[in-house]
PDB file of C-alpha atoms in Angstrom:
ATOM      1  CA  GLY A 240     -55.758 -34.053  10.817  1.00  0.00           C
ATOM      2  CA  ALA A 241     -54.589 -32.983   7.358  1.00  0.00           C
ATOM      3  CA  VAL A 242     -52.075 -35.716   6.633  1.00  0.00           C
ATOM      4  CA  VAL A 243     -50.748 -36.190   3.131  1.00  0.00           C
ATOM      5  CA  SER A 244     -48.818 -39.340   2.323  1.00  0.00           C
ATOM      6  CA  GLN A 245     -46.393 -39.460  -0.585  1.00  0.00           C
ATOM      7  CA  HIS A 246     -44.789 -42.635  -1.818  1.00  0.00           C
ATOM      8  CA  PRO A 247     -42.054 -43.563  -2.527  1.00  0.00           C
ATOM      9  CA  SER A 248     -39.840 -41.251  -0.529  1.00  0.00           C
ATOM     10  CA  TRP A 249     -36.925 -41.933  -2.811  1.00  0.00           C
ATOM     11  CA  VAL A 250     -36.336 -43.843  -5.988  1.00  0.00           C
ATOM     12  CA  ILE A 251     -33.379 -44.655  -8.185  1.00  0.00           C
ATOM     13  CA  CYS A 252     -34.082 -45.772 -11.715  1.00  0.00           C
ATOM     14  CA  LYS A 253     -32.344 -46.365 -15.000  1.00  0.00           C
ATOM     15  CA  SER A 254     -32.613 -43.892 -17.840  1.00  0.00           C
ATOM     16  CA  GLY A 255     -35.579 -44.673 -20.070  1.00  0.00           C
ATOM     17  CA  THR A 256     -37.766 -46.224 -17.412  1.00  0.00           C
ATOM     18  CA  SER A 257     -40.958 -44.748 -15.988  1.00  0.00           C
ATOM     19  CA  VAL A 258     -41.544 -43.903 -12.349  1.00  0.00           C
ATOM     20  CA  LYS A 259     -44.884 -43.445 -10.620  1.00  0.00           C
ATOM     21  CA  ILE A 260     -45.269 -41.303  -7.504  1.00  0.00           C
ATOM     22  CA  GLU A 261     -48.412 -41.472  -5.387  1.00  0.00           C
ATOM     23  CA  CYS A 262     -49.922 -38.725  -3.287  1.00  0.00           C
ATOM     24  CA  ARG A 263     -52.739 -39.523  -0.874  1.00  0.00           C
ATOM     25  CA  SER A 264     -54.743 -37.379   1.479  1.00  0.00           C
ATOM     26  CA  LEU A 265     -55.311 -39.667   4.452  1.00  0.00           C
ATOM     27  CA  ASP A 266     -57.893 -37.880   6.547  1.00  0.00           C
ATOM     28  CA  PHE A 267     -59.608 -35.442   4.230  1.00  0.00           C
ATOM     29  CA  GLN A 268     -60.945 -35.263   0.699  1.00  0.00           C
ATOM     30  CA  ALA A 269     -58.746 -33.279  -1.640  1.00  0.00           C
ATOM     31  CA  THR A 270     -60.605 -31.759  -4.544  1.00  0.00           C
ATOM     32  CA  THR A 271     -57.351 -30.279  -5.777  1.00  0.00           C
ATOM     33  CA  MET A 272     -53.818 -31.570  -5.620  1.00  0.00           C
ATOM     34  CA  PHE A 273     -50.664 -29.849  -6.772  1.00  0.00           C
ATOM     35  CA  TRP A 274     -47.340 -31.190  -7.958  1.00  0.00           C
ATOM     36  CA  TYR A 275     -44.134 -29.255  -7.395  1.00  0.00           C
ATOM     37  CA  ARG A 276     -40.529 -29.764  -8.316  1.00  0.00           C
ATOM     38  CA  GLN A 277     -37.634 -28.500  -6.257  1.00  0.00           C
ATOM     39  CA  PHE A 278     -33.995 -28.326  -7.317  1.00  0.00           C
ATOM     40  CA  PRO A 279     -31.266 -28.270  -4.651  1.00  0.00           C
ATOM     41  CA  LYS A 280     -31.220 -25.060  -2.652  1.00  0.00           C
ATOM     42  CA  GLN A 281     -34.048 -23.590  -4.671  1.00  0.00           C
ATOM     43  CA  SER A 282     -37.686 -22.898  -4.080  1.00  0.00           C
ATOM     44  CA  LEU A 283     -40.670 -24.992  -5.124  1.00  0.00           C
ATOM     45  CA  MET A 284     -41.838 -24.643  -8.685  1.00  0.00           C
ATOM     46  CA  LEU A 285     -45.404 -25.565  -9.515  1.00  0.00           C
ATOM     47  CA  MET A 286     -45.604 -28.180 -12.241  1.00  0.00           C
ATOM     48  CA  ALA A 287     -49.316 -28.849 -12.477  1.00  0.00           C
ATOM     49  CA  THR A 288     -52.671 -28.595 -10.781  1.00  0.00           C
ATOM     50  CA  SER A 289     -54.782 -31.704 -10.586  1.00  0.00           C
ATOM     51  CA  ASN A 290     -58.534 -31.741 -10.020  1.00  0.00           C
ATOM     52  CA  GLU A 291     -60.406 -34.928  -9.266  1.00  0.00           C
ATOM     53  CA  GLY A 292     -62.026 -36.366 -12.363  1.00  0.00           C
ATOM     54  CA  SER A 293     -60.604 -33.882 -14.840  1.00  0.00           C
ATOM     55  CA  LYS A 294     -57.423 -33.289 -16.787  1.00  0.00           C
ATOM     56  CA  ALA A 295     -54.516 -31.663 -15.027  1.00  0.00           C
ATOM     57  CA  THR A 296     -53.526 -28.091 -15.765  1.00  0.00           C
ATOM     58  CA  TYR A 297     -49.823 -27.849 -16.516  1.00  0.00           C
ATOM     59  CA  GLU A 298     -47.610 -24.829 -15.997  1.00  0.00           C
ATOM     60  CA  GLN A 299     -45.842 -23.314 -18.942  1.00  0.00           C
ATOM     61  CA  GLY A 300     -42.770 -25.280 -19.884  1.00  0.00           C
ATOM     62  CA  VAL A 301     -43.857 -28.524 -18.243  1.00  0.00           C
ATOM     63  CA  GLU A 302     -44.231 -31.363 -20.716  1.00  0.00           C
ATOM     64  CA  LYS A 303     -47.587 -33.019 -20.154  1.00  0.00           C
ATOM     65  CA  ASP A 304     -46.558 -36.134 -22.072  1.00  0.00           C
ATOM     66  CA  LYS A 305     -43.529 -36.563 -19.879  1.00  0.00           C
ATOM     67  CA  PHE A 306     -45.184 -35.866 -16.541  1.00  0.00           C
ATOM     68  CA  LEU A 307     -48.477 -37.735 -16.571  1.00  0.00           C
ATOM     69  CA  ILE A 308     -50.859 -36.791 -13.791  1.00  0.00           C
ATOM     70  CA  ASN A 309     -53.937 -38.717 -12.786  1.00  0.00           C
ATOM     71  CA  HIS A 310     -56.385 -37.702 -10.065  1.00  0.00           C
ATOM     72  CA  ALA A 311     -58.787 -40.616 -10.063  1.00  0.00           C
ATOM     73  CA  SER A 312     -60.309 -40.108  -6.639  1.00  0.00           C
ATOM     74  CA  LEU A 313     -60.706 -37.458  -3.975  1.00  0.00           C
ATOM     75  CA  THR A 314     -57.827 -38.924  -2.016  1.00  0.00           C
ATOM     76  CA  LEU A 315     -55.294 -39.999  -4.637  1.00  0.00           C
ATOM     77  CA  SER A 316     -53.244 -38.299  -7.320  1.00  0.00           C
ATOM     78  CA  THR A 317     -50.330 -39.865  -9.171  1.00  0.00           C
ATOM     79  CA  LEU A 318     -47.436 -38.387 -11.096  1.00  0.00           C
ATOM     80  CA  THR A 319     -45.714 -40.623 -13.618  1.00  0.00           C
ATOM     81  CA  VAL A 320     -42.371 -39.526 -14.997  1.00  0.00           C
ATOM     82  CA  THR A 321     -42.228 -41.289 -18.339  1.00  0.00           C
ATOM     83  CA  SER A 322     -38.972 -42.298 -20.009  1.00  0.00           C
ATOM     84  CA  ALA A 323     -36.990 -40.663 -17.257  1.00  0.00           C
ATOM     85  CA  HIS A 324     -33.597 -39.127 -18.019  1.00  0.00           C
ATOM     86  CA  PRO A 325     -30.878 -37.827 -15.699  1.00  0.00           C
ATOM     87  CA  GLU A 326     -32.138 -34.247 -16.098  1.00  0.00           C
ATOM     88  CA  ASP A 327     -35.408 -35.359 -14.506  1.00  0.00           C
ATOM     89  CA  SER A 328     -33.550 -36.098 -11.269  1.00  0.00           C
ATOM     90  CA  SER A 329     -35.073 -33.831  -8.671  1.00  0.00           C
ATOM     91  CA  PHE A 330     -37.196 -33.608  -5.548  1.00  0.00           C
ATOM     92  CA  TYR A 331     -40.888 -33.919  -6.362  1.00  0.00           C
ATOM     93  CA  ILE A 332     -43.450 -32.942  -3.765  1.00  0.00           C
ATOM     94  CA  CYS A 333     -47.219 -32.959  -3.822  1.00  0.00           C
ATOM     95  CA  SER A 334     -49.764 -31.006  -1.870  1.00  0.00           C
ATOM     96  CA  ALA A 335     -53.465 -31.393  -1.302  1.00  0.00           C
ATOM     97  CA  ARG A 336     -56.123 -28.847  -0.578  1.00  0.00           C
ATOM     98  CA  ALA A 337     -59.304 -29.740   1.244  1.00  0.00           C
ATOM     99  CA  GLY A 338     -62.586 -29.126  -0.514  1.00  0.00           C
ATOM    100  CA  GLY A 339     -65.541 -27.114   0.750  1.00  0.00           C
ATOM    101  CA  THR A 340     -65.651 -23.848   2.634  1.00  0.00           C
ATOM    102  CA  GLY A 341     -65.711 -25.185   6.158  1.00  0.00           C
ATOM    103  CA  GLY A 342     -63.199 -26.950   8.347  1.00  0.00           C
ATOM    104  CA  LEU A 343     -59.909 -27.590   6.608  1.00  0.00           C
ATOM    105  CA  GLY A 344     -61.292 -26.097   3.420  1.00  0.00           C
ATOM    106  CA  ALA A 345     -62.047 -22.735   4.968  1.00  0.00           C
ATOM    107  CA  LYS A 346     -58.554 -21.336   4.603  1.00  0.00           C
ATOM    108  CA  ASN A 347     -57.605 -23.290   1.469  1.00  0.00           C
ATOM    109  CA  ILE A 348     -54.461 -24.475   3.146  1.00  0.00           C
ATOM    110  CA  GLN A 349     -52.282 -26.804   1.124  1.00  0.00           C
ATOM    111  CA  TYR A 350     -50.842 -29.707   3.062  1.00  0.00           C
ATOM    112  CA  PHE A 351     -47.742 -31.306   1.683  1.00  0.00           C
ATOM    113  CA  GLY A 352     -46.445 -34.810   1.378  1.00  0.00           C
ATOM    114  CA  ALA A 353     -42.917 -35.645   2.474  1.00  0.00           C
ATOM    115  CA  GLY A 354     -41.610 -35.544  -1.093  1.00  0.00           C
ATOM    116  CA  THR A 355     -39.901 -38.003  -3.419  1.00  0.00           C
ATOM    117  CA  ARG A 356     -36.237 -37.817  -4.330  1.00  0.00           C
ATOM    118  CA  LEU A 357     -35.802 -39.155  -7.840  1.00  0.00           C
ATOM    119  CA  SER A 358     -32.385 -40.097  -9.134  1.00  0.00           C
ATOM    120  CA  VAL A 359     -32.139 -41.227 -12.748  1.00  0.00           C
ATOM    121  CA  LEU A 360     -28.925 -42.997 -13.649  1.00  0.00           C
TER     122      LEU A 360
ATOM    123  CA  ALA B 287     -49.402 -12.743 -11.327  1.00  0.00           C
ATOM    124  CA  GLN B 288     -47.998 -12.968  -7.846  1.00  0.00           C
ATOM    125  CA  LYS B 289     -44.466 -12.436  -6.646  1.00  0.00           C
ATOM    126  CA  ILE B 290     -42.947 -13.235  -3.284  1.00  0.00           C
ATOM    127  CA  THR B 291     -39.632 -11.773  -2.181  1.00  0.00           C
ATOM    128  CA  GLN B 292     -37.549 -13.076   0.688  1.00  0.00           C
ATOM    129  CA  THR B 293     -34.416 -10.973   0.925  1.00  0.00           C
ATOM    130  CA  GLN B 294     -32.636 -12.944   3.633  1.00  0.00           C
ATOM    131  CA  PRO B 295     -30.988 -16.071   2.204  1.00  0.00           C
ATOM    132  CA  GLY B 296     -29.690 -16.990   5.650  1.00  0.00           C
ATOM    133  CA  MET B 297     -30.242 -15.975   9.259  1.00  0.00           C
ATOM    134  CA  PHE B 298     -28.624 -16.868  12.560  1.00  0.00           C
ATOM    135  CA  VAL B 299     -30.328 -16.614  15.926  1.00  0.00           C
ATOM    136  CA  GLN B 300     -29.368 -17.599  19.424  1.00  0.00           C
ATOM    137  CA  GLU B 301     -31.433 -20.216  21.150  1.00  0.00           C
ATOM    138  CA  LYS B 302     -34.325 -18.714  23.164  1.00  0.00           C
ATOM    139  CA  GLU B 303     -34.216 -15.440  21.273  1.00  0.00           C
ATOM    140  CA  ALA B 304     -36.828 -14.158  18.847  1.00  0.00           C
ATOM    141  CA  VAL B 305     -36.198 -13.828  15.122  1.00  0.00           C
ATOM    142  CA  THR B 306     -38.050 -12.141  12.267  1.00  0.00           C
ATOM    143  CA  LEU B 307     -38.005 -13.546   8.755  1.00  0.00           C
ATOM    144  CA  ASP B 308     -38.920 -11.006   6.101  1.00  0.00           C
ATOM    145  CA  CYS B 309     -41.404 -11.469   3.290  1.00  0.00           C
ATOM    146  CA  THR B 310     -42.834  -8.969   0.848  1.00  0.00           C
ATOM    147  CA  TYR B 311     -45.296  -9.737  -1.883  1.00  0.00           C
ATOM    148  CA  ASP B 312     -46.850  -8.237  -4.954  1.00  0.00           C
ATOM    149  CA  THR B 313     -50.229  -9.089  -6.377  1.00  0.00           C
ATOM    150  CA  SER B 314     -53.107  -7.535  -8.241  1.00  0.00           C
ATOM    151  CA  ASP B 315     -55.633  -9.854  -6.639  1.00  0.00           C
ATOM    152  CA  PRO B 316     -57.980  -8.108  -4.191  1.00  0.00           C
ATOM    153  CA  SER B 317     -58.286 -11.160  -1.960  1.00  0.00           C
ATOM    154  CA  TYR B 318     -55.513 -13.585  -1.144  1.00  0.00           C
ATOM    155  CA  GLY B 319     -53.932 -15.762   1.499  1.00  0.00           C
ATOM    156  CA  LEU B 320     -50.409 -15.631   2.870  1.00  0.00           C
ATOM    157  CA  PHE B 321     -48.612 -18.660   4.281  1.00  0.00           C
ATOM    158  CA  TRP B 322     -45.388 -19.690   5.900  1.00  0.00           C
ATOM    159  CA  TYR B 323     -43.966 -23.174   5.565  1.00  0.00           C
ATOM    160  CA  LYS B 324     -40.965 -24.784   7.228  1.00  0.00           C
ATOM    161  CA  GLN B 325     -38.801 -27.245   5.341  1.00  0.00           C
ATOM    162  CA  PRO B 326     -36.313 -29.192   7.461  1.00  0.00           C
ATOM    163  CA  SER B 327     -33.462 -31.095   5.856  1.00  0.00           C
ATOM    164  CA  SER B 328     -35.742 -34.127   5.427  1.00  0.00           C
ATOM    165  CA  GLY B 329     -37.593 -32.193   2.740  1.00  0.00           C
ATOM    166  CA  GLU B 330     -41.170 -32.191   3.969  1.00  0.00           C
ATOM    167  CA  MET B 331     -43.052 -28.901   3.890  1.00  0.00           C
ATOM    168  CA  ILE B 332     -44.657 -28.143   7.228  1.00  0.00           C
ATOM    169  CA  PHE B 333     -47.478 -25.615   7.338  1.00  0.00           C
ATOM    170  CA  LEU B 334     -46.869 -23.023  10.048  1.00  0.00           C
ATOM    171  CA  ILE B 335     -49.288 -20.151   9.772  1.00  0.00           C
ATOM    172  CA  TYR B 336     -51.919 -18.521   7.554  1.00  0.00           C
ATOM    173  CA  GLN B 337     -53.068 -14.934   7.155  1.00  0.00           C
ATOM    174  CA  GLY B 338     -56.031 -13.874   5.062  1.00  0.00           C
ATOM    175  CA  SER B 339     -55.782 -10.541   3.305  1.00  0.00           C
ATOM    176  CA  TYR B 340     -58.961  -9.314   4.963  1.00  0.00           C
ATOM    177  CA  ASP B 341     -58.146 -10.587   8.432  1.00  0.00           C
ATOM    178  CA  GLN B 342     -58.122  -7.695  10.857  1.00  0.00           C
ATOM    179  CA  GLN B 343     -55.753  -9.270  13.323  1.00  0.00           C
ATOM    180  CA  ASN B 344     -52.307 -10.714  12.818  1.00  0.00           C
ATOM    181  CA  ALA B 345     -52.270 -14.497  12.878  1.00  0.00           C
ATOM    182  CA  THR B 346     -50.610 -16.375  15.714  1.00  0.00           C
ATOM    183  CA  GLU B 347     -49.901 -20.082  16.130  1.00  0.00           C
ATOM    184  CA  GLY B 348     -48.001 -20.924  19.286  1.00  0.00           C
ATOM    185  CA  ARG B 349     -44.509 -19.487  18.960  1.00  0.00           C
ATOM    186  CA  TYR B 350     -45.204 -18.263  15.429  1.00  0.00           C
ATOM    187  CA  SER B 351     -46.817 -14.964  14.612  1.00  0.00           C
ATOM    188  CA  LEU B 352     -47.272 -13.207  11.323  1.00  0.00           C
ATOM    189  CA  ASN B 353     -46.675  -9.459  11.219  1.00  0.00           C
ATOM    190  CA  PHE B 354     -49.043  -8.489   8.416  1.00  0.00           C
ATOM    191  CA  GLN B 355     -48.771  -4.976   7.043  1.00  0.00           C
ATOM    192  CA  LYS B 356     -51.100  -4.829   4.094  1.00  0.00           C
ATOM    193  CA  ALA B 357     -50.228  -1.326   2.930  1.00  0.00           C
ATOM    194  CA  ARG B 358     -46.560  -2.273   2.811  1.00  0.00           C
ATOM    195  CA  LYS B 359     -47.363  -5.686   1.321  1.00  0.00           C
ATOM    196  CA  SER B 360     -45.300  -7.441   3.908  1.00  0.00           C
ATOM    197  CA  ALA B 361     -45.952 -10.620   5.853  1.00  0.00           C
ATOM    198  CA  ASN B 362     -43.017 -11.198   8.154  1.00  0.00           C
ATOM    199  CA  LEU B 363     -42.799 -14.320  10.297  1.00  0.00           C
ATOM    200  CA  VAL B 364     -41.789 -13.904  13.907  1.00  0.00           C
ATOM    201  CA  ILE B 365     -40.548 -16.918  15.820  1.00  0.00           C
ATOM    202  CA  SER B 366     -40.338 -16.358  19.538  1.00  0.00           C
ATOM    203  CA  ALA B 367     -38.097 -18.291  21.917  1.00  0.00           C
ATOM    204  CA  SER B 368     -36.128 -20.032  19.159  1.00  0.00           C
ATOM    205  CA  GLN B 369     -35.304 -23.695  19.604  1.00  0.00           C
ATOM    206  CA  LEU B 370     -32.586 -25.785  18.008  1.00  0.00           C
ATOM    207  CA  GLY B 371     -35.302 -27.686  16.145  1.00  0.00           C
ATOM    208  CA  ASP B 372     -36.318 -24.489  14.387  1.00  0.00           C
ATOM    209  CA  SER B 373     -33.234 -24.706  12.186  1.00  0.00           C
ATOM    210  CA  ALA B 374     -34.626 -25.194   8.679  1.00  0.00           C
ATOM    211  CA  MET B 375     -35.571 -23.444   5.455  1.00  0.00           C
ATOM    212  CA  TYR B 376     -38.576 -21.174   5.736  1.00  0.00           C
ATOM    213  CA  PHE B 377     -40.717 -20.305   2.745  1.00  0.00           C
ATOM    214  CA  CYS B 378     -43.236 -17.531   2.456  1.00  0.00           C
ATOM    215  CA  ALA B 379     -46.045 -18.173  -0.011  1.00  0.00           C
ATOM    216  CA  MET B 380     -49.243 -16.660  -1.236  1.00  0.00           C
ATOM    217  CA  ARG B 381     -52.218 -17.664  -3.307  1.00  0.00           C
ATOM    218  CA  PRO B 382     -55.205 -15.749  -4.698  1.00  0.00           C
ATOM    219  CA  ASP B 383     -58.671 -16.538  -3.409  1.00  0.00           C
ATOM    220  CA  THR B 384     -59.937 -17.102  -6.946  1.00  0.00           C
ATOM    221  CA  GLY B 385     -58.939 -19.295  -9.856  1.00  0.00           C
ATOM    222  CA  ARG B 386     -56.718 -22.309  -9.281  1.00  0.00           C
ATOM    223  CA  ARG B 387     -55.508 -20.857  -6.037  1.00  0.00           C
ATOM    224  CA  ALA B 388     -52.042 -22.265  -6.508  1.00  0.00           C
ATOM    225  CA  LEU B 389     -49.246 -21.231  -4.176  1.00  0.00           C
ATOM    226  CA  THR B 390     -46.413 -19.001  -5.276  1.00  0.00           C
ATOM    227  CA  PHE B 391     -43.319 -19.400  -3.130  1.00  0.00           C
ATOM    228  CA  GLY B 392     -40.491 -17.092  -2.232  1.00  0.00           C
ATOM    229  CA  SER B 393     -36.863 -18.169  -2.500  1.00  0.00           C
ATOM    230  CA  GLY B 394     -36.678 -19.110   1.149  1.00  0.00           C
ATOM    231  CA  THR B 395     -34.606 -18.190   4.189  1.00  0.00           C
ATOM    232  CA  ARG B 396     -32.329 -20.668   5.899  1.00  0.00           C
ATOM    233  CA  LEU B 397     -32.525 -20.204   9.644  1.00  0.00           C
ATOM    234  CA  GLN B 398     -29.848 -21.588  11.903  1.00  0.00           C
ATOM    235  CA  VAL B 399     -30.431 -21.582  15.635  1.00  0.00           C
ATOM    236  CA  GLN B 400     -27.251 -21.555  17.652  1.00  0.00           C
ATOM    237  CA  PRO B 401     -26.946 -22.953  21.193  1.00  0.00           C
TER     238      PRO B 401
END
C-alpha cells in the first residue's frame, strides 16, 4: 500500500509556457499533499501544503501566482508552473499523507511520488 | 521551528558491514515524529523508518534501525549488513505532531557501499 504516482517524470518546455504536474495517491485518501523542490545535490525544500478542498498554504518566498496548486479530490493534487523560465528548472516532488488516525494515518507518514524533472529552455 | 543536522556529507561502507548515519535535531515541539528516507539516483524518496517522540523502544524495520536518544536529540540510522543497493542519499526528517505537520529535512548523507 501507500503508492503515490507523479506524472510526468520529466518535461522539457520552452520559456513562457506553463507546465502541469499531477500527484495521485493510488491506494489511500490523502487529506494533505505537499510539494517540494530540490536543486542538484541539495535537500528538499517545502514549497506548499495542499489540503483537499481548500487553498494551498505557501512557504515564505514561494510565489503563489507562479506555482498554482489545486487539490480537487482526496487522491489528486496538481502543481502548475505558470510562464516557466529557465530558473524554474528543478526537480519537483510531491508527497501525500493519509488521513485519519488509524492505519496509514496513524504515524502521519508522508509517501512520495517519483518526482518530476523540469527543464525550461 | 525545526532544524535537522546531518554532519556526514558522504560515507563509505564495505558490503555486509553495518553503518551508522548521524542525525541530530532541534525543536520546541513536545511531540514529533522522526523519519529516514532513501533517495537513489532515480530521485524517488523511499520511506525507511519512523520513530515517534514518545515511543519507548527504538524503531526497527528489517535491516534498518533507528537509534533514538531523546535527551541528546539524536536519531541515527543504522543499516546492518550493507548491500550494494543501499548506495544512495539518505535524508533524516522530522515533523511536529500538530499544525501542518510538514517535514523538515536535513542536508542528507550520500552512502556508497563498496564490494
